[in-house]
Tab-separated table of C-alpha atoms in Angstrom:
chain	number	residue	atom	x	y	z
Z	176	UNK	CA	0.000	0.000	0.000
Z	177	UNK	CA	0.956	3.666	-0.234
Z	178	UNK	CA	0.230	6.534	2.112
Z	179	UNK	CA	-0.334	9.868	0.431
Z	180	UNK	CA	-0.218	13.241	2.129
Z	181	UNK	CA	-1.644	16.303	0.478
Z	182	UNK	CA	-1.106	19.888	1.533
Z	183	UNK	CA	-3.011	22.059	2.091
Z	184	UNK	CA	-6.127	20.122	3.026
Z	185	UNK	CA	-8.237	23.151	2.229
Z	186	UNK	CA	-7.822	26.765	1.246
Z	187	UNK	CA	-9.829	29.828	0.353
Z	188	UNK	CA	-8.177	31.936	-2.331
Z	189	UNK	CA	-8.821	35.194	-4.103
Z	190	UNK	CA	-9.602	35.106	-7.804
Z	191	UNK	CA	-6.627	35.847	-9.999
Z	192	UNK	CA	-4.143	34.236	-7.622
Z	193	UNK	CA	-2.450	30.827	-7.838
Z	194	UNK	CA	-2.286	27.928	-5.419
Z	195	UNK	CA	0.263	25.125	-5.363
Z	196	UNK	CA	-0.869	21.788	-3.963
Z	197	UNK	CA	1.715	19.326	-2.728
Z	198	UNK	CA	1.507	15.545	-2.835
Z	199	UNK	CA	3.956	13.395	-0.876
Z	200	UNK	CA	4.039	9.591	-1.080
Z	201	UNK	CA	5.710	7.314	1.456
Z	202	UNK	CA	7.264	5.112	-1.246
Z	203	UNK	CA	8.767	5.554	-4.686
Z	204	UNK	CA	6.218	5.406	-7.483
Z	205	UNK	CA	6.534	5.725	-11.221
Z	206	UNK	CA	3.282	7.470	-12.052
Z	207	UNK	CA	1.323	10.039	-10.103
Z	208	UNK	CA	-2.073	11.325	-11.118
Z	209	UNK	CA	-3.970	14.515	-10.436
Z	210	UNK	CA	-7.768	14.598	-10.400
Z	211	UNK	CA	-10.365	17.301	-9.996
Z	212	UNK	CA	-13.761	16.779	-8.388
Z	213	UNK	CA	-16.140	19.647	-8.903
Z	214	UNK	CA	-18.997	20.098	-6.412
Z	215	UNK	CA	-21.458	17.239	-6.657
Z	216	UNK	CA	-19.567	15.648	-9.530
Z	217	UNK	CA	-17.368	12.633	-10.108
Z	218	UNK	CA	-13.595	12.701	-10.446
Z	219	UNK	CA	-11.963	13.899	-13.645
Z	220	UNK	CA	-8.349	13.121	-14.480
Z	221	UNK	CA	-6.299	16.267	-15.059
Z	222	UNK	CA	-2.900	14.817	-15.889
Z	223	UNK	CA	-0.405	12.027	-15.390
Z	224	UNK	CA	2.971	12.985	-13.950
Z	225	UNK	CA	6.045	10.850	-14.513
Z	226	UNK	CA	9.375	11.676	-12.938
Z	227	UNK	CA	11.822	13.149	-15.394
Z	228	UNK	CA	9.347	14.019	-18.114
Z	229	UNK	CA	6.625	16.517	-18.880
Z	230	UNK	CA	3.198	15.738	-17.490
Z	231	UNK	CA	0.594	14.370	-19.883
Z	232	UNK	CA	-2.636	16.359	-19.789
Z	233	UNK	CA	-6.135	15.100	-20.530
Z	234	UNK	CA	-8.449	16.806	-22.941
Z	235	UNK	CA	-9.688	20.101	-21.551
Z	236	UNK	CA	-6.703	20.692	-19.289
Z	237	UNK	CA	-3.619	22.709	-20.241
Z	238	UNK	CA	-0.207	23.201	-18.740
Z	239	UNK	CA	-0.553	26.976	-18.476
Z	240	UNK	CA	-3.551	26.599	-16.194
Z	241	UNK	CA	-2.402	23.514	-14.264
Z	242	UNK	CA	1.407	23.333	-14.261
Z	243	UNK	CA	2.722	20.187	-12.630
Z	244	UNK	CA	6.130	19.375	-11.220
Z	245	UNK	CA	7.526	15.926	-10.494
Z	246	UNK	CA	11.038	16.427	-9.132
Z	247	UNK	CA	11.468	12.908	-7.714
Z	248	UNK	CA	9.730	9.575	-7.264
Z	249	UNK	CA	7.884	10.518	-4.070
Z	250	UNK	CA	6.681	14.060	-4.660
Z	251	UNK	CA	4.609	16.144	-7.048
Z	252	UNK	CA	2.935	19.523	-7.102
Z	253	UNK	CA	-0.088	20.831	-8.975
Z	254	UNK	CA	-0.550	24.565	-9.373
Z	255	UNK	CA	-3.950	26.059	-10.115
Z	256	UNK	CA	-3.127	29.309	-11.880
Z	257	UNK	CA	-5.052	32.551	-12.270
Z	258	UNK	CA	-7.944	31.116	-10.334
Z	259	UNK	CA	-11.606	31.886	-10.881
Z	260	UNK	CA	-14.637	30.710	-8.879
Z	261	UNK	CA	-15.086	27.921	-11.458
Z	262	UNK	CA	-11.868	26.376	-10.146
Z	263	UNK	CA	-13.503	25.722	-6.782
Z	264	UNK	CA	-13.163	21.949	-6.463
Z	265	UNK	CA	-11.477	19.167	-4.598
Z	266	UNK	CA	-8.105	18.300	-6.110
Z	267	UNK	CA	-6.820	14.800	-5.487
Z	268	UNK	CA	-3.468	13.153	-5.934
Z	269	UNK	CA	-3.275	9.453	-6.731
Z	270	UNK	CA	-0.584	6.845	-7.245
Z	271	UNK	CA	-0.632	3.406	-8.746
Z	272	UNK	CA	0.317	0.375	-6.714
Z	273	UNK	CA	3.251	-1.824	-7.560
Z	274	UNK	CA	2.881	-4.588	-10.100
Z	275	UNK	CA	0.487	-5.111	-12.976
Z	276	UNK	CA	-3.122	-3.925	-12.742
Z	277	UNK	CA	-3.011	-3.104	-9.068
Z	278	UNK	CA	-5.133	-0.740	-7.080
Z	279	UNK	CA	-4.629	3.009	-6.976
Z	280	UNK	CA	-4.228	4.972	-3.776
Z	281	UNK	CA	-5.643	8.432	-3.229
Z	282	UNK	CA	-4.841	11.310	-0.985
Z	283	UNK	CA	-7.585	12.938	1.032
Z	284	UNK	CA	-7.723	15.847	-1.368
Z	285	UNK	CA	-7.385	19.596	-1.241
Z	286	UNK	CA	-10.655	21.477	-0.986
Z	287	UNK	CA	-10.226	24.751	-2.834
Z	288	UNK	CA	-12.683	27.627	-2.692
Z	289	UNK	CA	-12.077	30.648	-4.921
Z	290	UNK	CA	-13.819	33.858	-3.959
U	267	UNK	CA	-16.198	9.091	-21.702
U	268	UNK	CA	-17.108	6.629	-19.008
U	269	UNK	CA	-17.273	3.080	-20.341
U	270	UNK	CA	-19.523	1.763	-17.617
U	271	UNK	CA	-23.199	2.094	-16.719
U	272	UNK	CA	-24.382	1.959	-13.123
U	273	UNK	CA	-27.723	2.716	-11.469
U	274	UNK	CA	-27.603	6.198	-9.935
U	275	UNK	CA	-28.704	5.091	-6.493
U	276	UNK	CA	-29.788	2.176	-4.368
U	277	UNK	CA	-30.825	1.529	-0.795
U	278	UNK	CA	-29.789	-1.401	1.302
U	279	UNK	CA	-30.800	-2.673	4.724
U	280	UNK	CA	-28.096	-2.936	7.350
U	281	UNK	CA	-26.871	-6.509	7.743
U	282	UNK	CA	-28.127	-7.585	4.350
U	283	UNK	CA	-26.075	-8.189	1.240
U	284	UNK	CA	-25.781	-5.298	-1.204
U	285	UNK	CA	-25.519	-6.255	-4.879
U	286	UNK	CA	-24.242	-3.440	-7.088
U	287	UNK	CA	-24.546	-4.016	-10.851
U	288	UNK	CA	-22.331	-2.563	-13.556
U	289	UNK	CA	-22.552	-2.853	-17.324
U	290	UNK	CA	-19.373	-2.593	-19.390
U	291	UNK	CA	-20.371	-3.969	-22.762
U	292	UNK	CA	-17.435	-2.395	-24.637
U	293	UNK	CA	-14.730	-3.800	-22.382
U	294	UNK	CA	-11.685	-5.051	-24.272
U	295	UNK	CA	-9.810	-8.247	-23.618
U	296	UNK	CA	-7.015	-6.807	-21.513
U	297	UNK	CA	-9.040	-4.347	-19.463
U	298	UNK	CA	-9.651	-5.013	-15.807
U	299	UNK	CA	-12.800	-4.200	-13.862
U	300	UNK	CA	-12.100	-2.068	-10.785
U	301	UNK	CA	-14.388	-1.000	-7.967
U	302	UNK	CA	-13.754	1.986	-5.750
U	303	UNK	CA	-15.895	3.808	-3.270
U	304	UNK	CA	-15.888	7.346	-1.983
U	305	UNK	CA	-17.241	8.102	1.418
U	306	UNK	CA	-18.291	11.705	1.809
U	307	UNK	CA	-15.390	14.180	1.871
U	308	UNK	CA	-12.744	11.478	1.558
U	309	UNK	CA	-10.510	10.291	-1.256
U	310	UNK	CA	-11.653	7.212	-3.188
U	311	UNK	CA	-10.905	3.849	-1.605
U	312	UNK	CA	-10.019	0.748	-3.573
U	313	UNK	CA	-12.350	-2.211	-3.046
U	314	UNK	CA	-11.528	-4.978	-5.509
U	315	UNK	CA	-10.614	-5.689	-9.119
U	316	UNK	CA	-10.684	-8.587	-11.553
U	317	UNK	CA	-10.068	-9.604	-15.135
U	318	UNK	CA	-12.322	-12.580	-15.860
U	319	UNK	CA	-12.492	-14.729	-12.744
U	320	UNK	CA	-14.630	-13.981	-9.734
U	321	UNK	CA	-12.686	-12.404	-6.913
U	322	UNK	CA	-13.190	-12.108	-3.161
U	323	UNK	CA	-11.361	-10.191	-0.491
U	324	UNK	CA	-12.083	-9.013	3.026
U	325	UNK	CA	-14.288	-6.197	1.795
U	326	UNK	CA	-16.337	-7.617	-1.039
U	327	UNK	CA	-16.838	-10.139	-3.827
U	328	UNK	CA	-16.714	-9.381	-7.535
U	329	UNK	CA	-18.727	-11.486	-9.935
U	330	UNK	CA	-17.873	-11.022	-13.629
U	331	UNK	CA	-20.095	-12.578	-16.285
U	332	UNK	CA	-18.544	-15.043	-18.680
U	333	UNK	CA	-18.769	-12.598	-21.597
U	334	UNK	CA	-17.258	-9.899	-19.312
U	335	UNK	CA	-19.911	-7.396	-20.352
U	336	UNK	CA	-21.199	-6.902	-16.852
U	337	UNK	CA	-20.224	-7.437	-13.249
U	338	UNK	CA	-21.691	-7.285	-9.762
U	339	UNK	CA	-20.036	-6.063	-6.608
U	340	UNK	CA	-21.349	-7.810	-3.514
U	341	UNK	CA	-21.007	-6.354	-0.043
U	342	UNK	CA	-21.921	-9.422	2.009
U	343	UNK	CA	-23.146	-7.724	5.196
U	344	UNK	CA	-23.702	-4.029	4.647
U	345	UNK	CA	-23.149	-1.671	7.552
U	346	UNK	CA	-23.984	1.996	7.961
U	347	UNK	CA	-20.322	2.771	7.262
U	348	UNK	CA	-20.711	1.324	3.769
U	349	UNK	CA	-22.851	4.301	2.768
U	350	UNK	CA	-20.849	5.838	-0.089
U	351	UNK	CA	-20.666	6.398	-3.830
U	352	UNK	CA	-19.453	3.230	-5.538
U	353	UNK	CA	-17.591	3.482	-8.822
U	354	UNK	CA	-17.187	0.688	-11.351
U	355	UNK	CA	-14.253	1.393	-13.696
U	356	UNK	CA	-12.790	-0.539	-16.588
U	357	UNK	CA	-9.400	0.173	-18.048
U	358	UNK	CA	-5.760	0.247	-17.179
U	359	UNK	CA	-3.629	2.550	-15.099
U	360	UNK	CA	-5.680	5.645	-15.929
U	361	UNK	CA	-8.963	5.553	-14.038
U	362	UNK	CA	-11.988	7.098	-15.753
U	363	UNK	CA	-14.664	7.710	-13.140
U	364	UNK	CA	-18.313	7.726	-14.134
U	365	UNK	CA	-21.161	8.979	-11.991
U	366	UNK	CA	-21.189	5.863	-9.812
U	367	UNK	CA	-23.950	4.462	-7.620
U	368	UNK	CA	-24.899	6.242	-4.423
U	369	UNK	CA	-25.509	3.477	-1.903
U	370	UNK	CA	-27.400	4.313	1.260
U	371	UNK	CA	-27.414	1.688	3.986
U	372	UNK	CA	-30.392	2.083	6.312
U	373	UNK	CA	-30.725	0.756	9.835
């Protein structure tokens, strides 16, 4: 299993500012994933972050809005840039287990409110 | 696009088995079926996964039809703490979450 810590757990931010969310894993993992969960909705994958390469973004998400860093095998950050109220969501970090077709582990999420 | 279809909600009596259906008619040969649940305000929690054989662990059982076009998650003795949104997902390392089934366990 993997234990994931996300910081901050919640924040209230002014529109036009940026917030960087940190994700720390207690073991080395190849792939890390960032999801967004808008109020009352399901999870949507933002991007996949591999160490040593650029993140791969899903349709509808761009690097300028959601820059991601992956400096090592246990850590990643997601920045929500130039925020608007529409960015108010829960942002979750996830990692894949070891081996083939194993379970994924999720952090508890960062609850972001933009005012 | 989500590749699974689940009922939006279902109720279950505490202590009884909860059977959660999922249709995945377009599943390909190498795609696994995964089940996760999300209890309010928490990150999703893995429950079980399988390829073609039925699987059981300490949390649940997964029954996959022979043609692999549908599956059923069974919670053998539902408790109030099993109230959550349950997601059935098919695929590989990238999880595509649909709307899931909101399961309410009632005393």
